[in-house]
CSV table of C-alpha atoms and ligand atoms in Angstrom, one decimal:
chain,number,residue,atom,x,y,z
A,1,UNK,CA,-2.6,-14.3,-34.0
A,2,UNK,CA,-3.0,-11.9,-31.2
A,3,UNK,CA,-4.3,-8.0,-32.5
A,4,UNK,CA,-1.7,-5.8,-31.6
A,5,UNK,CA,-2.6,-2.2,-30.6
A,6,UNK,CA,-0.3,1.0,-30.8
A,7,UNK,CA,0.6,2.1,-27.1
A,8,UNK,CA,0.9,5.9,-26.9
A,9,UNK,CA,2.9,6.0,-23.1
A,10,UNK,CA,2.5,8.7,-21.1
A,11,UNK,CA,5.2,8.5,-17.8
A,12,UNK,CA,4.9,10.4,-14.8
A,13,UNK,CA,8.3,10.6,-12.8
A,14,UNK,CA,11.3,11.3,-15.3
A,15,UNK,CA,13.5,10.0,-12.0
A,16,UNK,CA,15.8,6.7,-11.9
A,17,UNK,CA,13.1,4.0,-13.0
A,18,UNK,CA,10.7,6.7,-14.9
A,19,UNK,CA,14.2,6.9,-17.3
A,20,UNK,CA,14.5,3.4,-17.0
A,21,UNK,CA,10.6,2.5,-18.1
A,22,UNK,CA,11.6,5.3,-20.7
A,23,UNK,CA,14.0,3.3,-22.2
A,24,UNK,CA,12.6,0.3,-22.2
A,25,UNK,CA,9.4,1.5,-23.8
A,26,UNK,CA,11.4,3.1,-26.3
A,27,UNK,CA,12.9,0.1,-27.4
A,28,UNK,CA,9.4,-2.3,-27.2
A,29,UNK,CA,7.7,-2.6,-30.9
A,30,UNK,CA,4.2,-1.6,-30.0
A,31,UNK,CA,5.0,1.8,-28.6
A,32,UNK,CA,4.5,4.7,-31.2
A,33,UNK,CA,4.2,7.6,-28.7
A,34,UNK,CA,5.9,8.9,-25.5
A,35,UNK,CA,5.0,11.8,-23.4
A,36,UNK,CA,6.6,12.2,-20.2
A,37,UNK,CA,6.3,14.8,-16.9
A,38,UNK,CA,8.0,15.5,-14.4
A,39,UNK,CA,7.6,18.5,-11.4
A,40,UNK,CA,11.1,19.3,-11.9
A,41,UNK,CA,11.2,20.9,-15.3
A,42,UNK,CA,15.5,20.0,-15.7
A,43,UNK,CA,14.5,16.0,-15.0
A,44,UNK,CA,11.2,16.0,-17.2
A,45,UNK,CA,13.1,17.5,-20.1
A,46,UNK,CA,16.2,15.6,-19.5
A,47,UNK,CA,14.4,12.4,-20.4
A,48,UNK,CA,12.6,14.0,-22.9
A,49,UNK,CA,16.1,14.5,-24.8
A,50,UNK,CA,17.1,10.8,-23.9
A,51,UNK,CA,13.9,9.2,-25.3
A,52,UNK,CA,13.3,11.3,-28.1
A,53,UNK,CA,10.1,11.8,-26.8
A,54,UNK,CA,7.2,13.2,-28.3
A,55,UNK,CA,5.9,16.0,-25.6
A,56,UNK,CA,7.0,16.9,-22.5
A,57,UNK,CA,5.8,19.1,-19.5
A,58,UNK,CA,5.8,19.7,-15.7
A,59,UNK,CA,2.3,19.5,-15.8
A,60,UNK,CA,1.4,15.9,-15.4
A,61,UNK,CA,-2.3,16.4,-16.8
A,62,UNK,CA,-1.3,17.7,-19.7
A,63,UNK,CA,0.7,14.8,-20.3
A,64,UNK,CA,-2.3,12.4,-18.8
A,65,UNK,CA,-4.8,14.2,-21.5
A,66,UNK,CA,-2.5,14.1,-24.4
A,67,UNK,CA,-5.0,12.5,-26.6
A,68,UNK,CA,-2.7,9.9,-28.2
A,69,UNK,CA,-2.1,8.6,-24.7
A,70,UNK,CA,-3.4,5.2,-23.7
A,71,UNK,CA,-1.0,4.1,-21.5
A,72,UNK,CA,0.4,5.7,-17.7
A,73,UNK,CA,3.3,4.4,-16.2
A,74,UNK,CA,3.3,6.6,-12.4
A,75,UNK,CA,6.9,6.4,-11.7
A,76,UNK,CA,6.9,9.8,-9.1
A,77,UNK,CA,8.6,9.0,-5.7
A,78,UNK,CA,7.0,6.8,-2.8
A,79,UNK,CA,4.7,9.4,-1.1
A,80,UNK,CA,4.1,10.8,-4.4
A,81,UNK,CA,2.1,8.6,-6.1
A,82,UNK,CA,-1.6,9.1,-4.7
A,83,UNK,CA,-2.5,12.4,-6.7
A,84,UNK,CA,-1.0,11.5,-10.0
A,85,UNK,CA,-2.6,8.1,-9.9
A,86,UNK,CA,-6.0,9.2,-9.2
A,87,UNK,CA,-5.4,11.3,-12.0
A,88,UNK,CA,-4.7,8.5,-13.9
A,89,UNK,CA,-7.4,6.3,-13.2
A,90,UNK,CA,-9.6,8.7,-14.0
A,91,UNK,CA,-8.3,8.9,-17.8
A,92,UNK,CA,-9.4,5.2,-17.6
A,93,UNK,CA,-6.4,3.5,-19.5
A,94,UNK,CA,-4.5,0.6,-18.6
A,95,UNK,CA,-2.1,2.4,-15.1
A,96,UNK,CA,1.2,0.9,-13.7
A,97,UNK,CA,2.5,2.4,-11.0
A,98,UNK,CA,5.8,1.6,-9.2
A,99,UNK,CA,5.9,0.0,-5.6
A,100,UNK,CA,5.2,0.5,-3.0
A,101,UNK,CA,1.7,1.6,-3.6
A,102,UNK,CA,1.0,4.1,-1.0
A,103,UNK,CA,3.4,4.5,2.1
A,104,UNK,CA,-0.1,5.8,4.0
A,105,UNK,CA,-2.9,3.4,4.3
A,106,UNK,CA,-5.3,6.3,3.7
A,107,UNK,CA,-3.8,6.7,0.5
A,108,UNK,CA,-3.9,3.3,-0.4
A,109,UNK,CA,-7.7,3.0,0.5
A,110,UNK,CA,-8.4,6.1,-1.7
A,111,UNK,CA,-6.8,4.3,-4.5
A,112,UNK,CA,-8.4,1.0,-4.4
A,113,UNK,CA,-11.6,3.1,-3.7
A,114,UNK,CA,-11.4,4.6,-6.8
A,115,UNK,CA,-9.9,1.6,-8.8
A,116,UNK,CA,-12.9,-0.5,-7.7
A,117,UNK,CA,-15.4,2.0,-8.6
A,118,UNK,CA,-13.6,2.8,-12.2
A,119,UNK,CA,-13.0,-0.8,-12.8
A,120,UNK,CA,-9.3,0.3,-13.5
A,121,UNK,CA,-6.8,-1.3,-15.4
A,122,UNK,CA,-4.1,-0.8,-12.6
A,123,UNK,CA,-0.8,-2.8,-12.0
A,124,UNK,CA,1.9,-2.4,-9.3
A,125,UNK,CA,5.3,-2.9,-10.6
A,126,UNK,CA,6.4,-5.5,-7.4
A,127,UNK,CA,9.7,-6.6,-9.9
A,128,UNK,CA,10.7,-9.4,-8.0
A,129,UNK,CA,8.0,-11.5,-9.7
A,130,UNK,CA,9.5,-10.8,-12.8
A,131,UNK,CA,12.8,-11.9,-11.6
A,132,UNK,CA,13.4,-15.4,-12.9
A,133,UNK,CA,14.4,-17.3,-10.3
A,134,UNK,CA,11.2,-16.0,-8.2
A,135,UNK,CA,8.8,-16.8,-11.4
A,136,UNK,CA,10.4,-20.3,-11.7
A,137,UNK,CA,9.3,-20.9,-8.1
A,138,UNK,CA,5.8,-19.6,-8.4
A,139,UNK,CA,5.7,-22.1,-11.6
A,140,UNK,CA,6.8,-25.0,-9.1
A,141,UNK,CA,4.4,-24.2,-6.8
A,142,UNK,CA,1.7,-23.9,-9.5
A,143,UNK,CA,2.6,-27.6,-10.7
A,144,UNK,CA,2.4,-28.9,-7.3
A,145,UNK,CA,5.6,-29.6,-6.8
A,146,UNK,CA,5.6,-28.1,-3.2
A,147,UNK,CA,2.1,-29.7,-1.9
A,148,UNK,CA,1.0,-26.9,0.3
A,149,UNK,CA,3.4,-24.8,1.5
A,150,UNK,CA,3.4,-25.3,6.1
A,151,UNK,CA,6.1,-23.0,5.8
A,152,UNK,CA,8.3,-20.2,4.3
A,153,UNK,CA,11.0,-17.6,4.8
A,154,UNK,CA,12.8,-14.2,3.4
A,155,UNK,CA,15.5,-12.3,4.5
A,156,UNK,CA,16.8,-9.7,2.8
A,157,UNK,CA,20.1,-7.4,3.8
A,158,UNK,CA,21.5,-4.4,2.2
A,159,UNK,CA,24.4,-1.8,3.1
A,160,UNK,CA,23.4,1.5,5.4
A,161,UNK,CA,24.4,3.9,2.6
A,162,UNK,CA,21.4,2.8,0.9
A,163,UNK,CA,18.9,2.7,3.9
A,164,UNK,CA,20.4,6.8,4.5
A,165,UNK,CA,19.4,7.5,1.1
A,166,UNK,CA,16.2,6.0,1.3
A,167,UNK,CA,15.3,7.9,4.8
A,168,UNK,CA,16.7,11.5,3.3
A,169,UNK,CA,14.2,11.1,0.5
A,170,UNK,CA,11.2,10.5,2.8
A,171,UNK,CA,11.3,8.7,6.6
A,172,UNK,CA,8.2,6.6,5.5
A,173,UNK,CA,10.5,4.6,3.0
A,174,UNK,CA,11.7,2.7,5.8
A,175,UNK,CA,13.4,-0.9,5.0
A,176,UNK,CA,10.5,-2.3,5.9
A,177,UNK,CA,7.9,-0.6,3.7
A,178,UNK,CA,10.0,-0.1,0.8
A,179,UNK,CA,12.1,-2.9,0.5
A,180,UNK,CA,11.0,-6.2,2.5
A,181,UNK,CA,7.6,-5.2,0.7
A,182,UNK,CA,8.7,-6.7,-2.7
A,183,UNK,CA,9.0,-9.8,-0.2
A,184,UNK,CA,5.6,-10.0,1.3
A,185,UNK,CA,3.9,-9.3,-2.0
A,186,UNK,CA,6.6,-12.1,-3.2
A,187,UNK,CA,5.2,-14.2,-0.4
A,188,UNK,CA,1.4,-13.5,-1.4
A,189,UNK,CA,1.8,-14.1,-4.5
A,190,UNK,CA,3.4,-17.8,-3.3
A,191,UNK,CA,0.8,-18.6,-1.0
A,192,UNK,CA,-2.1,-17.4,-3.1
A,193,UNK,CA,-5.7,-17.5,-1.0
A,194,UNK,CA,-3.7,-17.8,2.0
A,195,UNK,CA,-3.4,-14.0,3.1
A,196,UNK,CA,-1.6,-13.3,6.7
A,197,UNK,CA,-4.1,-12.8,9.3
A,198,UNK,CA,-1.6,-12.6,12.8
A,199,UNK,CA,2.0,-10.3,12.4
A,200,UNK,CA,4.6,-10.9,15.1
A,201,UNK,CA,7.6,-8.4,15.2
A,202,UNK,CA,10.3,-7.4,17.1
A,203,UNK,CA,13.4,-5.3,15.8
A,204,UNK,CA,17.0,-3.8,17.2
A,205,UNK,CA,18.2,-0.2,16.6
A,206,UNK,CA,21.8,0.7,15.7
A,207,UNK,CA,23.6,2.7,13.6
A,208,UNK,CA,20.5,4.1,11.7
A,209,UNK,CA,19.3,5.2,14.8
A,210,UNK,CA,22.6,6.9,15.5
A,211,UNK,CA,22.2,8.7,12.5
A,212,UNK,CA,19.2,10.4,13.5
A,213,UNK,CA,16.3,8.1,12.2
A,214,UNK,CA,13.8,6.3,14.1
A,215,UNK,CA,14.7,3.3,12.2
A,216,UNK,CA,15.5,-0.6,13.1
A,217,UNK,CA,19.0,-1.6,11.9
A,218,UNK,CA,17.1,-5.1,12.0
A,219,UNK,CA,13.6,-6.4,11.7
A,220,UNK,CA,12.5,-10.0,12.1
A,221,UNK,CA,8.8,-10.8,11.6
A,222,UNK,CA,6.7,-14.2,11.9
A,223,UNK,CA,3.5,-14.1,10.4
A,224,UNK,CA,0.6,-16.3,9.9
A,225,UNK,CA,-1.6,-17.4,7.5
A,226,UNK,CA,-5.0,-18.3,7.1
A,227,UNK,CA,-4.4,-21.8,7.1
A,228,UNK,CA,-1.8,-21.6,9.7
A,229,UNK,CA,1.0,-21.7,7.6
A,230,UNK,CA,3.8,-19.7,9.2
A,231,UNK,CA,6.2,-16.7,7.6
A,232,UNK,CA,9.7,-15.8,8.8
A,233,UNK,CA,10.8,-12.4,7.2
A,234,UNK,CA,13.7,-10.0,8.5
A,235,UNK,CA,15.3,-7.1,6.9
A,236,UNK,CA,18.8,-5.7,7.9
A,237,UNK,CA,19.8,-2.3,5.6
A,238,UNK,CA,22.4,-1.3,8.3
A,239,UNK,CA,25.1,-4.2,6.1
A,240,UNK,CA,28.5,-1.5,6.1
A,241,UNK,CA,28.8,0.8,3.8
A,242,UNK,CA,30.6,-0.8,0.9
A,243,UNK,CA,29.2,-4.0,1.3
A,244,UNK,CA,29.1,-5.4,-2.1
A,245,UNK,CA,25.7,-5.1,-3.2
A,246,UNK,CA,24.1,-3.0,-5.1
A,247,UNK,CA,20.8,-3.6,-4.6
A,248,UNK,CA,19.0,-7.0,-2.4
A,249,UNK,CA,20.9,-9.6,-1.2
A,250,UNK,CA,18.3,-12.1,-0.5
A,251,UNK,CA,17.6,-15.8,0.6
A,252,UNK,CA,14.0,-16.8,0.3
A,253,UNK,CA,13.0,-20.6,1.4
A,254,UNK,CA,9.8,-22.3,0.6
A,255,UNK,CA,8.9,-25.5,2.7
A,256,UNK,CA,5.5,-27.6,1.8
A,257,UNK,CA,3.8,-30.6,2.3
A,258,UNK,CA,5.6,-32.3,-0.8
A,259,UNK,CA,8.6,-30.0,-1.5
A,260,UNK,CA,11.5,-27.7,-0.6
A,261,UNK,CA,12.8,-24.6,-2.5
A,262,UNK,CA,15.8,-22.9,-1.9
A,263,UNK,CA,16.7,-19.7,-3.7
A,264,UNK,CA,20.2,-17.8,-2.8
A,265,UNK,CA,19.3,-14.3,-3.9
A,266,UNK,CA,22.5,-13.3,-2.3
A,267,UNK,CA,24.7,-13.4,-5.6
A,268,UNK,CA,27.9,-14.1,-4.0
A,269,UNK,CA,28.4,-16.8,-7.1
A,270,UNK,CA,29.8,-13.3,-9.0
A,271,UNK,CA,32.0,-11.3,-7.0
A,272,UNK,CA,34.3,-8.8,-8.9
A,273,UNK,CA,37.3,-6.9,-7.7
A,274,UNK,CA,38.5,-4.1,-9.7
A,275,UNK,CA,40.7,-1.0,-8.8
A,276,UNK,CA,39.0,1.5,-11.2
A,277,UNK,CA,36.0,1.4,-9.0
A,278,UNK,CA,32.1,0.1,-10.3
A,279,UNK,CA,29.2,2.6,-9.5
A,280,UNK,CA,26.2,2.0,-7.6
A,281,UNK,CA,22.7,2.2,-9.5
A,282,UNK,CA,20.9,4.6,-6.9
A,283,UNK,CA,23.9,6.3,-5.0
A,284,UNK,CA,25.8,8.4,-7.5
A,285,UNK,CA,28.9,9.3,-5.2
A,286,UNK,CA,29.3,5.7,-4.2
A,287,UNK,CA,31.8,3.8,-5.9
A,288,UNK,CA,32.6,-0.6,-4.5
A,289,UNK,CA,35.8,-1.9,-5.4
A,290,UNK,CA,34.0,-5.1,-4.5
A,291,UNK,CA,30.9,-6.1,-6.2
A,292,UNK,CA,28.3,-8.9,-6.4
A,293,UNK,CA,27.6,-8.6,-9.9
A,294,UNK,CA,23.6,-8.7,-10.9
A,295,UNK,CA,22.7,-7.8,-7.4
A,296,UNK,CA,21.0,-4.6,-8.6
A,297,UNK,CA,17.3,-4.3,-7.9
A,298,UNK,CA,16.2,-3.5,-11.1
A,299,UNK,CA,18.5,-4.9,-13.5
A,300,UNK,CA,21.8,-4.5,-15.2
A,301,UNK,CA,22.5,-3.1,-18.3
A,302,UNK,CA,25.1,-5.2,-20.9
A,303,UNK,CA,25.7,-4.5,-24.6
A,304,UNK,CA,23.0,-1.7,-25.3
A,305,UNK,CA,20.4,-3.9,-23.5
A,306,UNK,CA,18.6,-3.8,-20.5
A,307,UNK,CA,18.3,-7.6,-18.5
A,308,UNK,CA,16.4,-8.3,-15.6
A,309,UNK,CA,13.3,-7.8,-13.7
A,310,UNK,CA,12.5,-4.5,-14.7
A,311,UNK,CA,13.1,-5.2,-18.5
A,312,UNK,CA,11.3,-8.1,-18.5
A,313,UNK,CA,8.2,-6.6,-16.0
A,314,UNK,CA,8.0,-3.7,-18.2
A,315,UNK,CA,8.2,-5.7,-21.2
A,316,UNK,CA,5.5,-8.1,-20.1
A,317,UNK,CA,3.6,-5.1,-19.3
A,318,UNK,CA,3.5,-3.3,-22.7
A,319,UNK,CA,2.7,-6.7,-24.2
A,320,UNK,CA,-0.1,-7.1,-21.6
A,321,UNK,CA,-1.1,-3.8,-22.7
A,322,UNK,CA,-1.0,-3.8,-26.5
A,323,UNK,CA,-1.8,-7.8,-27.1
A,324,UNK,CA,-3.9,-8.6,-24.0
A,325,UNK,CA,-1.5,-11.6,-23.0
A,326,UNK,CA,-1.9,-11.8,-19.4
A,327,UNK,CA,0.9,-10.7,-16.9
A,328,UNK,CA,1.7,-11.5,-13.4
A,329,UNK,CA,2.2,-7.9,-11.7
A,330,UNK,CA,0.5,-7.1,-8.9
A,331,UNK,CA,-3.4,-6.4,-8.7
A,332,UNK,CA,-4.3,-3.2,-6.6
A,333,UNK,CA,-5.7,-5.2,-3.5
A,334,UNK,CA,-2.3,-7.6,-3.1
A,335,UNK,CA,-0.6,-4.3,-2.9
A,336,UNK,CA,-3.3,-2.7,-0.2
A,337,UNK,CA,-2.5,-6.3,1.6
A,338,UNK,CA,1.5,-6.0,1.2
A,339,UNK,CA,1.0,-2.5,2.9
A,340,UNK,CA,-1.1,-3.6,5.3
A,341,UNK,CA,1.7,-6.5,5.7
A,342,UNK,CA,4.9,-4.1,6.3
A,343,UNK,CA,3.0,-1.6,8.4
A,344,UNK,CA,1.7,-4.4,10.8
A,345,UNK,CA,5.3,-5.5,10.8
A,346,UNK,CA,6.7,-1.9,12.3
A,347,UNK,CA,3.9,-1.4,14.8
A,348,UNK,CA,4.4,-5.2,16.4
A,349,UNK,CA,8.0,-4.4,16.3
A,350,UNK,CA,6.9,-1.0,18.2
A,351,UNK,CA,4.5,-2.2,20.5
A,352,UNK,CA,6.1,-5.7,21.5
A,353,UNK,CA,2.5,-7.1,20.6
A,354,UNK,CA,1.2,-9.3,17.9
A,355,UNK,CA,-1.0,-7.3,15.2
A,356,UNK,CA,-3.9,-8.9,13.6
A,357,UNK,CA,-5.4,-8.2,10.4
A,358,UNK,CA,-8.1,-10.1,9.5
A,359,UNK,CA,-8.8,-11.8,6.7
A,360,UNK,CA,-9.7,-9.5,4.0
B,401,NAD,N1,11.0,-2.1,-9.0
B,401,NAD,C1,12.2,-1.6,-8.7
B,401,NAD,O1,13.3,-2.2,-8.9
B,401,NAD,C2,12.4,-0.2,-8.2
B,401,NAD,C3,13.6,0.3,-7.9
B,401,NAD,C4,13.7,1.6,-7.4
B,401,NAD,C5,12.6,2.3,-7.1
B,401,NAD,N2,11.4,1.8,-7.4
B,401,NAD,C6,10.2,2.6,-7.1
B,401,NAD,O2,10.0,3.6,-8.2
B,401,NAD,C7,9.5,4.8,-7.7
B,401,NAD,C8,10.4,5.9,-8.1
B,401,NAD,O3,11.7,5.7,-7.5
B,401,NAD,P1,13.0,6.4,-8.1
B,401,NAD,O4,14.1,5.7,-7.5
B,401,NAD,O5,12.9,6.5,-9.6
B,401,NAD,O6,12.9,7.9,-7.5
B,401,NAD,P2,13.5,9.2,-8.0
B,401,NAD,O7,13.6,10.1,-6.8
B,401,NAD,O8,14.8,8.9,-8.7
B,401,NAD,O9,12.5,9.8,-9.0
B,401,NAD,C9,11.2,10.3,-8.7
B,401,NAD,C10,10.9,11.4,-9.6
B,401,NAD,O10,9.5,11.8,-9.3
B,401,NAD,C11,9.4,13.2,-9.4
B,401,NAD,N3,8.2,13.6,-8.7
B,401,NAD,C12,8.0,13.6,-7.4
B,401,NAD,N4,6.7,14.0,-7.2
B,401,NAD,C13,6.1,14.3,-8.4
B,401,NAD,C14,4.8,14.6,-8.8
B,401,NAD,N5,3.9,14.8,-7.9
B,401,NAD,N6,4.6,14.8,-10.1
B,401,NAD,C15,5.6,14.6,-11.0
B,401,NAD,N7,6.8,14.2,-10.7
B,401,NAD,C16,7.1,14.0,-9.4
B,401,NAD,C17,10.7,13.7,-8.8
B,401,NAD,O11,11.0,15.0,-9.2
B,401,NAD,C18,11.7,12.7,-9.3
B,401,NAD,O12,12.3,13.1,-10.6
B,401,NAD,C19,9.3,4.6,-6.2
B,401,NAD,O13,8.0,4.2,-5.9
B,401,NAD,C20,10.3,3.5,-5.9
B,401,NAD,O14,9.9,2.8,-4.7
B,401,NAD,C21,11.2,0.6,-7.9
């Protein structure tokens, strides 16, 4: 029998996945107490209302003090997270934060700084490990099944409308950064002890570019490991406008010494048509007539529940925290790596070089 603790949560960022870490929390067991915060006072007390919640406030450190709070979830937008996360670690509870987890690597080495120095309880929220198919290879590759991996591969495409509102938010949040970076942590968390030491990149601006954004409609990338094992990853969000996804569409290929795993990630295997129109999770103007069902990022709601990486992330996280069972997000020096990763990938794409980053 595992001792269960009461989780007072305490969620910075009352945004799309702050609402949806909300929600989830709300419906886990061990959690007795919710406090959230937000800088905009109309999104902070909007959730507030949703959840029930038990305090609210624009000031995150008043929420972070609240002395029922054992628990942060940092949920603030991409090149918000630094300050509220240091804040956080200080308070010296267990901290998730969502990806990526810095888009500056001055940030990021401020954070894992301070997380080494507290001995922090800190967890990036990468969600593709928590999505099935993705945890059923890592358990393959954990039996043996694939020998050692010589080789491996990722592409992930997604429509233009998406990569504009990305860029509007913040130009940092580039496809590369923000969204092939679920598949570089994906791929160091495959290849564990093996971390990419050479980045080769080259890319081709269209559309985005047109638009006004110093942007690649396509990146390719080889990388290479530490044992020589070589990485193919690209990234297209220039896909039209209504292309059917709402979220990845993704192939991801693992080739070893014993094995071979393919995933399709592209969920073509549930394509709806419908005439009343289906709404996009993060674009709230954009309606597909055509849809691959289950292709959004963080999940799908059905019957009152939530399914899918982020309910079963958050979930393993809140169990993680209030049982001690262990859980497979991210550690604060894979995510330092995965930046280190995506940003290698734009300036070798920039500079027609190769980029090497060592082995640390
Ligand atoms: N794992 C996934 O599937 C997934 C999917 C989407 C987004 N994300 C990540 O989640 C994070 C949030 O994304 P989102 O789509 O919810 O963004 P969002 O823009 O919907 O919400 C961000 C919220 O943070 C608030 N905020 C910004 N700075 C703040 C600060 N300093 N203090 C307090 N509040 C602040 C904003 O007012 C906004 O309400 C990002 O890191 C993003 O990359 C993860």
């Amino acid at each position: 029998m595992k001792t269960k603790k009461e989780i007072g949560l305490a969620i910075i960022g009352c945004g799309r996945i702050g609402t949806l870490r909300g929600k989830l929390a709300n419906m886990h067991p061990s959690v007795g107490y919710i406090a959230v915060s937000d800088s905009d006072p109309v999104a902070a007390e909007k959730l507030a209302k949703a959840l029930g919640a038990d305090f609210w406030s624009t000031d995150s450190q008043e929420v972070m003090a609240r002395p029922e709070v054992n628990a942060i979830d940092i949920a603030t937008s991409e090149h918000e997270h630094t300050k509220p996360l240091l804040a956080a670690l200080e308070r010296g509870v267990p901290v998730l934060v969502e990806k990526p987890l810095a888009l500056l690597e001055n940030d990021a080495d401020l954070i894992l700084a301070r997380s080494v120095a507290l001995n922090s309880d800190l967890h990036i929220g990468y969600s593709r490990r928590y999505k099935n198919r993705y945890l059923i290879a890592k358990e393959q590759i954990m039996q043996g099944r694939l020998g050692t991996i010589t080789g491996a591969c990722a592409r992930l495409y997604n429509s233009r409308s998406q990569c504009f509102a990305m860029l509007q938010r913040n130009k940092g949040a580039t496809p590369v950064v923000d969204a092939l970076t679920y598949y570089v942590d994906l791929m160091g968390w495959f290849l564990a002890e093996n971390p990419v030491v050479e980045v080769f990149a080259k890319g081709q601006k269209g559309v985005i570019h047109q638009a006004g954004y110093d942007t690649e409609d396509v990146t390719w990338a080889i990388l290479t490991c530490k044992d020589g094992a070589v990485v193919n990853l690209g990234v297209s969000y220039a896909l039209p406008e209504k292309w059917p996804s709402v979220g990845h569409s993704a192939r991801v290929e693992l080739l070893g010494t014993h094995g071979t795993l393919l995933i399709n990630d592209d969920h073509t295997d549930q394509v709806m048509q419908t005439e009343v129109g289906f709404p996009h999770v993060y674009l709230s103007d954009h309606q597909l007539q055509t849809v691959f069902l289950e292709s959004s990022t963080p999940g799908d709601w059905a019957l009152g529940d939530f399914l899918g990486p982020i309910a079963d992330e958050t979930r393993a996280w809140l169990d993680y925290v209030s049982t001690g069972k262990p859980c497979n997000l991210a550690k604060p020096a894979d995510a330092r790596r995965t930046l280190a990763v995506t940003l290698a990938i734009e300036e070798s794409a920039r500079i027609g070089k190769t980029v090497y980053l060592g082995e640390q």
